[in-house]
Tab-separated table of N, CA and C in Angstrom:
chain	number	residue	atom	x	y	z
A	1260	MET	N	52.755	-16.378	32.714
A	1260	MET	CA	52.158	-16.594	31.436
A	1260	MET	C	50.950	-17.514	31.600
A	1261	LEU	N	49.850	-17.129	30.942
A	1261	LEU	CA	48.634	-17.927	31.020
A	1261	LEU	C	48.668	-19.019	29.978
A	1262	SER	N	48.267	-20.188	30.385
A	1262	SER	CA	48.194	-21.267	29.399
A	1262	SER	C	46.749	-21.426	28.969
A	1263	ALA	N	46.569	-21.783	27.738
A	1263	ALA	CA	45.216	-21.973	27.196
A	1263	ALA	C	44.822	-23.423	27.371
A	1264	LYS	N	44.555	-23.790	28.631
A	1264	LYS	CA	44.137	-25.155	28.898
A	1264	LYS	C	42.649	-25.285	28.581
A	1265	PRO	N	42.295	-26.289	27.830
A	1265	PRO	CA	40.875	-26.477	27.547
A	1265	PRO	C	40.120	-26.834	28.814
A	1266	ARG	N	38.934	-26.234	28.934
A	1266	ARG	CA	38.063	-26.580	30.057
A	1266	ARG	C	37.436	-27.929	29.792
A	1267	GLN	N	36.855	-28.475	30.813
A	1267	GLN	CA	36.195	-29.773	30.668
A	1267	GLN	C	35.015	-29.604	29.703
A	1268	GLY	N	34.920	-30.470	28.741
A	1268	GLY	CA	33.837	-30.410	27.771
A	1268	GLY	C	34.212	-29.636	26.515
A	1269	ASP	N	35.293	-28.857	26.555
A	1269	ASP	CA	35.734	-28.131	25.371
A	1269	ASP	C	36.579	-29.055	24.506
A	1270	ASN	N	36.522	-28.848	23.219
A	1270	ASN	CA	37.424	-29.605	22.354
A	1270	ASN	C	38.592	-28.702	21.974
A	1271	ALA	N	39.536	-29.250	21.278
A	1271	ALA	CA	40.743	-28.487	20.951
A	1271	ALA	C	40.434	-27.301	20.058
A	1272	ALA	N	39.445	-27.431	19.181
A	1272	ALA	CA	39.111	-26.328	18.278
A	1272	ALA	C	38.569	-25.138	19.051
A	1273	SER	N	37.786	-25.392	20.091
A	1273	SER	CA	37.205	-24.299	20.874
A	1273	SER	C	38.275	-23.532	21.624
A	1274	SER	N	39.284	-24.222	22.133
A	1274	SER	CA	40.312	-23.529	22.912
A	1274	SER	C	41.206	-22.672	22.020
A	1275	SER	N	41.261	-22.975	20.736
A	1275	SER	CA	42.103	-22.177	19.849
A	1275	SER	C	41.377	-20.946	19.316
A	1276	GLY	N	40.124	-20.749	19.683
A	1276	GLY	CA	39.406	-19.553	19.271
A	1276	GLY	C	38.438	-19.780	18.128
A	1277	THR	N	38.459	-20.934	17.525
A	1277	THR	CA	37.498	-21.238	16.463
A	1277	THR	C	36.482	-22.227	16.997
A	1278	MET	N	35.304	-22.198	16.435
A	1278	MET	CA	34.293	-23.145	16.893
A	1278	MET	C	33.838	-24.028	15.753
A	1279	SER	N	33.405	-25.177	16.150
A	1279	SER	CA	32.913	-26.116	15.148
A	1279	SER	C	31.533	-25.674	14.677
A	1280	SER	N	31.109	-26.287	13.619
A	1280	SER	CA	29.791	-25.964	13.061
A	1280	SER	C	28.683	-26.250	14.071
A	1281	GLU	N	28.786	-27.355	14.771
A	1281	GLU	CA	27.774	-27.717	15.778
A	1281	GLU	C	27.738	-26.708	16.917
A	1282	GLU	N	28.904	-26.289	17.387
A	1282	GLU	CA	28.968	-25.310	18.471
A	1282	GLU	C	28.352	-23.983	18.035
A	1283	TYR	N	28.631	-23.603	16.805
A	1283	TYR	CA	28.063	-22.357	16.293
A	1283	TYR	C	26.543	-22.446	16.220
A	1284	LYS	N	26.021	-23.564	15.732
A	1284	LYS	CA	24.570	-23.751	15.647
A	1284	LYS	C	23.922	-23.673	17.027
A	1285	GLN	N	24.558	-24.283	18.025
A	1285	GLN	CA	24.016	-24.227	19.383
A	1285	GLN	C	24.026	-22.800	19.927
A	1286	LEU	N	25.114	-22.085	19.694
A	1286	LEU	CA	25.219	-20.702	20.157
A	1286	LEU	C	24.198	-19.818	19.462
A	1287	ALA	N	24.043	-19.996	18.160
A	1287	ALA	CA	23.070	-19.208	17.403
A	1287	ALA	C	21.654	-19.497	17.877
A	1288	LYS	N	21.367	-20.751	18.177
A	1288	LYS	CA	20.024	-21.129	18.641
A	1288	LYS	C	19.710	-20.486	19.998
A	1289	GLN	N	20.719	-20.347	20.857
A	1289	GLN	CA	20.518	-19.716	22.163
A	1289	GLN	C	20.153	-18.246	22.019
A	1290	HIS	N	20.684	-17.580	21.008
A	1290	HIS	CA	20.464	-16.145	20.826
A	1290	HIS	C	19.349	-15.823	19.829
A	1291	GLU	N	18.726	-16.849	19.299
A	1291	GLU	CA	17.651	-16.649	18.332
A	1291	GLU	C	16.395	-16.158	19.056
A	1292	PRO	N	15.757	-15.109	18.547
A	1292	PRO	CA	14.536	-14.636	19.207
A	1292	PRO	C	13.425	-15.685	19.080
A	1293	PRO	N	12.545	-15.733	20.051
A	1293	PRO	CA	11.463	-16.726	19.977
A	1293	PRO	C	10.522	-16.412	18.816
A	1294	ARG	N	10.030	-17.456	18.196
A	1294	ARG	CA	9.093	-17.274	17.086
A	1294	ARG	C	7.680	-17.245	17.637
A	1295	ARG	N	6.942	-16.284	17.191
A	1295	ARG	CA	5.556	-16.120	17.643
A	1295	ARG	C	4.634	-16.668	16.558
A	1296	ILE	N	4.547	-17.961	16.486
A	1296	ILE	CA	3.839	-18.616	15.394
A	1296	ILE	C	2.362	-18.244	15.377
A	1297	TRP	N	1.701	-18.301	16.514
A	1297	TRP	CA	0.257	-18.046	16.549
A	1297	TRP	C	-0.077	-16.608	16.202
A	1298	SER	N	0.703	-15.659	16.714
A	1298	SER	CA	0.409	-14.260	16.378
A	1298	SER	C	0.738	-13.972	14.912
A	1299	ASN	N	1.807	-14.597	14.384
A	1299	ASN	CA	2.124	-14.420	12.967
A	1299	ASN	C	1.027	-14.996	12.084
A	1300	CYS	N	0.496	-16.157	12.462
A	1300	CYS	CA	-0.602	-16.762	11.693
A	1300	CYS	C	-1.845	-15.884	11.749
A	1301	LEU	N	-2.139	-15.342	12.911
A	1301	LEU	CA	-3.308	-14.474	13.057
A	1301	LEU	C	-3.160	-13.207	12.217
A	1302	LYS	N	-1.986	-12.592	12.246
A	1302	LYS	CA	-1.740	-11.388	11.435
A	1302	LYS	C	-1.882	-11.700	9.941
A	1303	ALA	N	-1.301	-12.820	9.509
A	1303	ALA	CA	-1.392	-13.203	8.097
A	1303	ALA	C	-2.840	-13.459	7.702
A	1304	PHE	N	-3.575	-14.112	8.574
A	1304	PHE	CA	-4.980	-14.403	8.300
A	1304	PHE	C	-5.792	-13.111	8.200
A	1305	LEU	N	-5.563	-12.186	9.120
A	1305	LEU	CA	-6.315	-10.934	9.125
A	1305	LEU	C	-6.030	-10.091	7.882
A	1306	ILE	N	-4.760	-9.908	7.545
A	1306	ILE	CA	-4.423	-9.076	6.386
A	1306	ILE	C	-4.808	-9.776	5.089
A	1307	GLY	N	-4.529	-11.071	4.974
A	1307	GLY	CA	-4.944	-11.809	3.782
A	1307	GLY	C	-6.449	-11.775	3.598
A	1308	GLY	N	-7.179	-11.932	4.706
A	1308	GLY	CA	-8.636	-11.851	4.655
A	1308	GLY	C	-9.124	-10.457	4.302
A	1309	LEU	N	-8.448	-9.436	4.826
A	1309	LEU	CA	-8.818	-8.054	4.502
A	1309	LEU	C	-8.602	-7.765	3.015
A	1310	ILE	N	-7.504	-8.254	2.464
A	1310	ILE	CA	-7.243	-8.069	1.034
A	1310	ILE	C	-8.342	-8.755	0.220
A	1311	CYS	N	-8.716	-9.955	0.618
A	1311	CYS	CA	-9.794	-10.674	-0.080
A	1311	CYS	C	-11.132	-9.952	0.070
A	1312	LEU	N	-11.389	-9.397	1.243
A	1312	LEU	CA	-12.626	-8.649	1.475
A	1312	LEU	C	-12.676	-7.401	0.584
A	1313	ILE	N	-11.561	-6.713	0.475
A	1313	ILE	CA	-11.489	-5.536	-0.397
A	1313	ILE	C	-11.711	-5.960	-1.851
A	1314	GLY	N	-11.094	-7.063	-2.243
A	1314	GLY	CA	-11.293	-7.579	-3.592
A	1314	GLY	C	-12.748	-7.926	-3.857
A	1315	GLN	N	-13.410	-8.529	-2.876
A	1315	GLN	CA	-14.819	-8.867	-3.032
A	1315	GLN	C	-15.679	-7.611	-3.148
A	1316	ALA	N	-15.345	-6.585	-2.376
A	1316	ALA	CA	-16.087	-5.319	-2.449
A	1316	ALA	C	-15.901	-4.660	-3.815
A	1317	ILE	N	-14.678	-4.712	-4.337
A	1317	ILE	CA	-14.423	-4.134	-5.666
A	1317	ILE	C	-15.201	-4.908	-6.725
A	1318	GLN	N	-15.194	-6.232	-6.622
A	1318	GLN	CA	-15.933	-7.045	-7.583
A	1318	GLN	C	-17.437	-6.748	-7.505
A	1319	GLN	N	-17.941	-6.601	-6.306
A	1319	GLN	CA	-19.364	-6.272	-6.132
A	1319	GLN	C	-19.690	-4.906	-6.725
A	1320	PHE	N	-18.743	-3.971	-6.608
A	1320	PHE	CA	-18.900	-2.651	-7.214
A	1320	PHE	C	-19.063	-2.780	-8.726
A	1321	PHE	N	-18.185	-3.535	-9.362
A	1321	PHE	CA	-18.269	-3.725	-10.816
A	1321	PHE	C	-19.575	-4.421	-11.214
A	1322	ILE	N	-20.007	-5.366	-10.408
A	1322	ILE	CA	-21.254	-6.076	-10.712
A	1322	ILE	C	-22.449	-5.130	-10.601
A	1323	SER	N	-22.470	-4.324	-9.549
A	1323	SER	CA	-23.608	-3.431	-9.311
A	1323	SER	C	-23.630	-2.229	-10.251
A	1324	VAL	N	-22.515	-1.548	-10.380
A	1324	VAL	CA	-22.476	-0.294	-11.129
A	1324	VAL	C	-22.437	-0.524	-12.639
A	1325	PHE	N	-21.649	-1.480	-13.088
A	1325	PHE	CA	-21.474	-1.691	-14.524
A	1325	PHE	C	-22.281	-2.869	-15.061
A	1326	ASP	N	-23.152	-3.415	-14.244
A	1326	ASP	CA	-24.054	-4.496	-14.639
A	1326	ASP	C	-23.285	-5.674	-15.261
A	1327	MET	N	-22.208	-6.075	-14.591
A	1327	MET	CA	-21.397	-7.206	-15.050
A	1327	MET	C	-21.808	-8.458	-14.283
A	1328	ASN	N	-21.506	-9.621	-14.859
A	1328	ASN	CA	-21.675	-10.843	-14.072
A	1328	ASN	C	-20.360	-11.110	-13.342
A	1329	THR	N	-20.325	-12.136	-12.538
A	1329	THR	CA	-19.142	-12.422	-11.722
A	1329	THR	C	-17.914	-12.661	-12.587
A	1330	GLN	N	-18.073	-13.393	-13.659
A	1330	GLN	CA	-16.948	-13.695	-14.557
A	1330	GLN	C	-16.403	-12.418	-15.199
A	1331	GLU	N	-17.286	-11.553	-15.669
A	1331	GLU	CA	-16.847	-10.310	-16.317
A	1331	GLU	C	-16.173	-9.361	-15.327
A	1332	ALA	N	-16.602	-9.385	-14.088
A	1332	ALA	CA	-16.062	-8.459	-13.085
A	1332	ALA	C	-14.725	-8.918	-12.510
A	1333	SER	N	-14.339	-10.164	-12.746
A	1333	SER	CA	-13.123	-10.676	-12.106
A	1333	SER	C	-11.847	-10.010	-12.632
A	1334	ASN	N	-11.727	-9.816	-13.950
A	1334	ASN	CA	-10.498	-9.203	-14.486
A	1334	ASN	C	-10.300	-7.754	-14.039
A	1335	PRO	N	-11.314	-6.886	-14.138
A	1335	PRO	CA	-11.079	-5.527	-13.641
A	1335	PRO	C	-10.847	-5.477	-12.125
A	1336	THR	N	-11.395	-6.441	-11.400
A	1336	THR	CA	-11.159	-6.493	-9.951
A	1336	THR	C	-9.691	-6.744	-9.663
A	1337	VAL	N	-9.114	-7.710	-10.354
A	1337	VAL	CA	-7.683	-8.009	-10.174
A	1337	VAL	C	-6.838	-6.805	-10.581
A	1338	ALA	N	-7.212	-6.148	-11.673
A	1338	ALA	CA	-6.459	-4.973	-12.133
A	1338	ALA	C	-6.482	-3.852	-11.092
A	1339	VAL	N	-7.629	-3.628	-10.470
A	1339	VAL	CA	-7.728	-2.582	-9.449
A	1339	VAL	C	-6.915	-2.964	-8.208
A	1340	LEU	N	-6.951	-4.235	-7.812
A	1340	LEU	CA	-6.143	-4.673	-6.667
A	1340	LEU	C	-4.650	-4.480	-6.936
A	1341	ILE	N	-4.232	-4.791	-8.156
A	1341	ILE	CA	-2.828	-4.593	-8.528
A	1341	ILE	C	-2.483	-3.104	-8.504
A	1342	LEU	N	-3.370	-2.261	-9.025
A	1342	LEU	CA	-3.146	-0.818	-9.021
A	1342	LEU	C	-3.020	-0.292	-7.585
A	1343	ILE	N	-3.902	-0.722	-6.722
A	1343	ILE	CA	-3.843	-0.296	-5.307
A	1343	ILE	C	-2.518	-0.732	-4.688
A	1344	SER	N	-2.107	-1.966	-4.962
A	1344	SER	CA	-0.844	-2.471	-4.420
A	1344	SER	C	0.351	-1.668	-4.915
A	1345	VAL	N	0.360	-1.332	-6.203
A	1345	VAL	CA	1.470	-0.556	-6.768
A	1345	VAL	C	1.503	0.848	-6.173
A	1346	ILE	N	0.349	1.451	-6.003
A	1346	ILE	CA	0.294	2.801	-5.398
A	1346	ILE	C	0.795	2.756	-3.958
A	1347	LEU	N	0.328	1.767	-3.189
A	1347	LEU	CA	0.767	1.650	-1.797
A	1347	LEU	C	2.257	1.330	-1.703
A	1348	THR	N	2.774	0.540	-2.642
A	1348	THR	CA	4.211	0.244	-2.664
A	1348	THR	C	5.005	1.507	-2.971
A	1349	SER	N	4.548	2.283	-3.939
A	1349	SER	CA	5.237	3.518	-4.319
A	1349	SER	C	5.274	4.522	-3.174
A	1350	LEU	N	4.248	4.511	-2.340
A	1350	LEU	CA	4.198	5.415	-1.185
A	1350	LEU	C	4.928	4.856	0.039
A	1351	GLY	N	5.397	3.595	-0.058
A	1351	GLY	CA	6.103	2.966	1.061
A	1351	GLY	C	5.192	2.379	2.115
A	1352	VAL	N	3.903	2.303	1.836
A	1352	VAL	CA	2.931	1.801	2.816
A	1352	VAL	C	2.846	0.279	2.777
A	1353	TYR	N	2.856	-0.301	1.578
A	1353	TYR	CA	2.667	-1.748	1.448
A	1353	TYR	C	3.784	-2.513	2.152
A	1354	ASP	N	5.008	-2.002	2.093
A	1354	ASP	CA	6.122	-2.677	2.749
A	1354	ASP	C	5.934	-2.714	4.264
A	1355	LYS	N	5.377	-1.663	4.828
A	1355	LYS	CA	5.105	-1.651	6.273
A	1355	LYS	C	4.021	-2.662	6.624
A	1356	ILE	N	3.001	-2.741	5.768
A	1356	ILE	CA	1.941	-3.736	5.973
A	1356	ILE	C	2.537	-5.135	5.879
A	1357	ALA	N	3.402	-5.352	4.893
A	1357	ALA	CA	4.010	-6.666	4.682
A	1357	ALA	C	4.914	-7.064	5.849
A	1358	GLN	N	5.624	-6.110	6.425
A	1358	GLN	CA	6.472	-6.423	7.580
A	1358	GLN	C	5.624	-6.883	8.759
A	1359	TRP	N	4.467	-6.283	8.925
A	1359	TRP	CA	3.602	-6.648	10.030
A	1359	TRP	C	2.855	-7.953	9.745
A	1360	ALA	N	2.341	-8.109	8.518
A	1360	ALA	CA	1.445	-9.219	8.203
A	1360	ALA	C	2.146	-10.456	7.681
A	1361	GLY	N	3.343	-10.332	7.163
A	1361	GLY	CA	4.050	-11.496	6.643
A	1361	GLY	C	3.364	-12.080	5.422
A	1362	ALA	N	3.129	-13.381	5.436
A	1362	ALA	CA	2.581	-14.095	4.280
A	1362	ALA	C	1.178	-13.639	3.910
A	1363	GLY	N	0.464	-13.047	4.824
A	1363	GLY	CA	-0.888	-12.574	4.519
A	1363	GLY	C	-0.914	-11.517	3.439
A	1364	SER	N	0.165	-10.787	3.305
A	1364	SER	CA	0.244	-9.767	2.251
A	1364	SER	C	1.066	-10.245	1.060
A	1365	ALA	N	1.801	-11.320	1.222
A	1365	ALA	CA	2.670	-11.796	0.147
A	1365	ALA	C	1.985	-12.791	-0.779
A	1366	VAL	N	1.026	-13.530	-0.277
A	1366	VAL	CA	0.422	-14.602	-1.059
A	1366	VAL	C	-0.571	-14.103	-2.114
A	1367	PRO	N	-1.447	-13.162	-1.818
A	1367	PRO	CA	-2.385	-12.721	-2.864
A	1367	PRO	C	-1.672	-12.020	-4.015
A	1368	VAL	N	-2.403	-11.740	-5.079
A	1368	VAL	CA	-1.839	-11.083	-6.262
A	1368	VAL	C	-1.239	-9.724	-5.900
A	1369	THR	N	-1.702	-9.116	-4.835
A	1369	THR	CA	-1.146	-7.840	-4.408
A	1369	THR	C	0.303	-7.982	-3.964
A	1370	GLY	N	0.659	-9.117	-3.393
A	1370	GLY	CA	2.039	-9.368	-2.994
A	1370	GLY	C	2.957	-9.486	-4.197
A	1371	PHE	N	2.465	-10.123	-5.256
A	1371	PHE	CA	3.240	-10.239	-6.488
A	1371	PHE	C	3.430	-8.858	-7.109
A	1372	ALA	N	2.367	-8.058	-7.134
A	1372	ALA	CA	2.471	-6.699	-7.670
A	1372	ALA	C	3.443	-5.870	-6.843
A	1373	ASN	N	3.411	-6.045	-5.534
A	1373	ASN	CA	4.336	-5.337	-4.647
A	1373	ASN	C	5.780	-5.699	-4.951
A	1374	SER	N	6.058	-6.979	-5.123
A	1374	SER	CA	7.439	-7.390	-5.380
A	1374	SER	C	7.912	-6.889	-6.740
A	1375	MET	N	7.053	-6.887	-7.736
A	1375	MET	CA	7.425	-6.360	-9.053
A	1375	MET	C	7.689	-4.853	-8.978
A	1376	CYS	N	6.798	-4.131	-8.318
A	1376	CYS	CA	6.938	-2.676	-8.212
A	1376	CYS	C	8.173	-2.310	-7.391
A	1377	SER	N	8.424	-3.030	-6.293
A	1377	SER	CA	9.606	-2.771	-5.465
A	1377	SER	C	10.880	-2.963	-6.263
A	1378	SER	N	10.912	-4.016	-7.074
A	1378	SER	CA	12.079	-4.278	-7.907
A	1378	SER	C	12.274	-3.173	-8.938
A	1379	ALA	N	11.199	-2.715	-9.528
A	1379	ALA	CA	11.287	-1.629	-10.512
A	1379	ALA	C	11.784	-0.343	-9.858
A	1380	ILE	N	11.278	-0.029	-8.685
A	1380	ILE	CA	11.698	1.186	-7.977
A	1380	ILE	C	13.173	1.090	-7.592
A	1381	GLU	N	13.583	-0.069	-7.112
A	1381	GLU	CA	14.952	-0.253	-6.644
A	1381	GLU	C	15.973	-0.108	-7.777
A	1382	HIS	N	15.628	-0.565	-8.973
A	1382	HIS	CA	16.595	-0.592	-10.069
A	1382	HIS	C	16.353	0.490	-11.127
A	1383	ARG	N	15.556	1.488	-10.823
A	1383	ARG	CA	15.235	2.509	-11.825
A	1383	ARG	C	16.452	3.327	-12.247
A	1384	ALA	N	17.439	3.463	-11.383
A	1384	ALA	CA	18.628	4.244	-11.726
A	1384	ALA	C	19.472	3.567	-12.806
A	1385	GLU	N	19.277	2.274	-13.015
A	1385	GLU	CA	20.054	1.537	-14.012
A	1385	GLU	C	19.469	1.653	-15.414
A	1386	GLY	N	18.357	2.355	-15.555
A	1386	GLY	CA	17.745	2.556	-16.867
A	1386	GLY	C	16.472	1.744	-17.041
A	1387	LEU	N	15.755	2.067	-18.112
A	1387	LEU	CA	14.471	1.409	-18.354
A	1387	LEU	C	14.626	-0.056	-18.744
A	1388	VAL	N	15.577	-0.355	-19.625
A	1388	VAL	CA	15.696	-1.726	-20.125
A	1388	VAL	C	16.519	-2.589	-19.181
A	1389	LEU	N	17.769	-2.193	-18.923
A	1389	LEU	CA	18.662	-3.011	-18.105
A	1389	LEU	C	18.355	-2.901	-16.616
A	1390	GLY	N	17.714	-1.855	-16.207
A	1390	GLY	CA	17.368	-1.701	-14.803
A	1390	GLY	C	15.978	-2.225	-14.513
A	1391	ILE	N	14.986	-1.429	-14.852
A	1391	ILE	CA	13.590	-1.774	-14.531
A	1391	ILE	C	13.158	-3.042	-15.250
A	1392	GLY	N	13.320	-3.090	-16.563
A	1392	GLY	CA	12.841	-4.238	-17.333
A	1392	GLY	C	13.510	-5.536	-16.954
A	1393	ALA	N	14.834	-5.524	-16.914
A	1393	ALA	CA	15.572	-6.756	-16.644
A	1393	ALA	C	15.361	-7.246	-15.221
A	1394	LYS	N	15.443	-6.373	-14.265
A	1394	LYS	CA	15.352	-6.790	-12.867
A	1394	LYS	C	13.913	-7.125	-12.459
A	1395	MET	N	12.962	-6.359	-12.985
A	1395	MET	CA	11.566	-6.599	-12.634
A	1395	MET	C	11.107	-7.940	-13.196
A	1396	PHE	N	11.469	-8.235	-14.435
A	1396	PHE	CA	11.003	-9.466	-15.056
A	1396	PHE	C	11.862	-10.667	-14.704
A	1397	LYS	N	12.963	-10.437	-14.030
A	1397	LYS	CA	13.745	-11.549	-13.494
A	1397	LYS	C	12.892	-12.296	-12.470
A	1398	LEU	N	12.178	-11.546	-11.651
A	1398	LEU	CA	11.281	-12.129	-10.666
A	1398	LEU	C	10.035	-12.694	-11.345
A	1399	ALA	N	9.478	-11.943	-12.258
A	1399	ALA	CA	8.221	-12.354	-12.892
A	1399	ALA	C	8.402	-13.557	-13.790
A	1400	GLY	N	9.580	-13.705	-14.373
A	1400	GLY	CA	9.811	-14.806	-15.299
A	1400	GLY	C	9.514	-16.161	-14.706
A	1401	SER	N	10.008	-16.403	-13.513
A	1401	SER	CA	9.778	-17.712	-12.889
A	1401	SER	C	8.303	-17.924	-12.581
A	1402	VAL	N	7.620	-16.881	-12.185
A	1402	VAL	CA	6.192	-16.994	-11.880
A	1402	VAL	C	5.395	-17.259	-13.159
A	1403	VAL	N	5.731	-16.556	-14.229
A	1403	VAL	CA	5.032	-16.749	-15.497
A	1403	VAL	C	5.287	-18.153	-16.041
A	1404	VAL	N	6.533	-18.605	-15.992
A	1404	VAL	CA	6.848	-19.954	-16.474
A	1404	VAL	C	6.084	-20.992	-15.655
A	1405	PHE	N	6.070	-20.856	-14.344
A	1405	PHE	CA	5.326	-21.800	-13.514
A	1405	PHE	C	3.844	-21.778	-13.874
A	1406	GLY	N	3.281	-20.600	-14.075
A	1406	GLY	CA	1.864	-20.487	-14.431
A	1406	GLY	C	1.547	-21.151	-15.755
A	1407	VAL	N	2.413	-20.947	-16.745
A	1407	VAL	CA	2.187	-21.541	-18.068
A	1407	VAL	C	2.301	-23.063	-17.994
A	1408	VAL	N	3.323	-23.561	-17.312
A	1408	VAL	CA	3.503	-25.013	-17.194
A	1408	VAL	C	2.349	-25.633	-16.413
A	1409	ALA	N	1.935	-24.998	-15.317
A	1409	ALA	CA	0.818	-25.524	-14.531
A	1409	ALA	C	-0.464	-25.530	-15.352
A	1410	ALA	N	-0.721	-24.450	-16.105
A	1410	ALA	CA	-1.924	-24.398	-16.948
A	1410	ALA	C	-1.880	-25.478	-18.018
A	1411	PHE	N	-0.698	-25.718	-18.597
A	1411	PHE	CA	-0.553	-26.767	-19.602
A	1411	PHE	C	-0.865	-28.133	-19.004
A	1412	LEU	N	-0.314	-28.409	-17.821
A	1412	LEU	CA	-0.550	-29.708	-17.182
A	1412	LEU	C	-2.017	-29.897	-16.813
A	1413	VAL	N	-2.657	-28.861	-16.308
A	1413	VAL	CA	-4.083	-28.949	-15.975
A	1413	VAL	C	-4.892	-29.181	-17.243
A	1414	GLY	N	-4.548	-28.471	-18.324
A	1414	GLY	CA	-5.224	-28.675	-19.602
A	1414	GLY	C	-5.034	-30.084	-20.120
A	1415	LEU	N	-3.832	-30.615	-19.969
A	1415	LEU	CA	-3.536	-31.979	-20.391
A	1415	LEU	C	-4.378	-32.991	-19.617
A	1416	VAL	N	-4.483	-32.791	-18.316
A	1416	VAL	CA	-5.320	-33.674	-17.491
A	1416	VAL	C	-6.773	-33.610	-17.956
A	1417	HIS	N	-7.258	-32.424	-18.261
A	1417	HIS	CA	-8.636	-32.269	-18.739
A	1417	HIS	C	-8.847	-33.008	-20.056
A	1418	VAL	N	-7.890	-32.925	-20.962
A	1418	VAL	CA	-8.014	-33.597	-22.261
A	1418	VAL	C	-7.939	-35.117	-22.090
A	1419	ILE	N	-6.993	-35.578	-21.282
A	1419	ILE	CA	-6.815	-37.018	-21.088
A	1419	ILE	C	-8.050	-37.649	-20.453
A	1420	PHE	N	-8.602	-36.990	-19.451
A	1420	PHE	CA	-9.758	-37.559	-18.762
A	1420	PHE	C	-11.086	-37.125	-19.365
A	1421	GLY	N	-11.039	-36.417	-20.476
A	1421	GLY	CA	-12.265	-36.058	-21.195
A	1421	GLY	C	-13.161	-35.087	-20.460
A	1422	LEU	N	-12.587	-34.217	-19.650
A	1422	LEU	CA	-13.415	-33.262	-18.894
A	1422	LEU	C	-13.902	-32.129	-19.782
A	1423	ASN	N	-13.081	-31.668	-20.698
A	1423	ASN	CA	-13.458	-30.641	-21.690
A	1423	ASN	C	-14.206	-29.461	-21.119
A	1424	GLY	N	-13.861	-29.037	-19.943
A	1424	GLY	CA	-14.474	-27.839	-19.357
A	1424	GLY	C	-15.797	-28.086	-18.682
A	1425	ARG	N	-16.288	-29.309	-18.706
A	1425	ARG	CA	-17.566	-29.604	-18.024
A	1425	ARG	C	-17.295	-30.020	-16.602
A	1426	HIS	N	-18.189	-29.696	-15.728
A	1426	HIS	CA	-18.037	-30.050	-14.313
A	1426	HIS	C	-18.950	-31.183	-13.941
């Protein structure tokens, strides 16, 4: 009969087949794939920059073709970027870009549109209200609340310090 004698350095918990939290963390760290921080940063920078470049080209299009100024062209530019993101998400392309680029595709407004559209697609079988509406705006709610609170605080700072929109 074999006895379960603990080896040197093992504690009683390890010999019984269970491991402590610390032992598990060490084991998990040994098997964790290496993080490629520099290549991930480069990918995020390239895709984020490409999205911004496309946005700038769209804005320039509105300025040139429709004789808009920069301020007037900004809203339709954002709308077109959101439309492109939703179309690419619906075709399954944006998710592949996001897997490769990471934060570079998640941070711009296109990433927000992607997450909203993905949620709507995922929950469409549950119906328009309880599926698409409820699940899609579950994500958007926190973003909208943060935006409203941040805008209120910035407005408050402007009023308190007498900036009143002047630079």
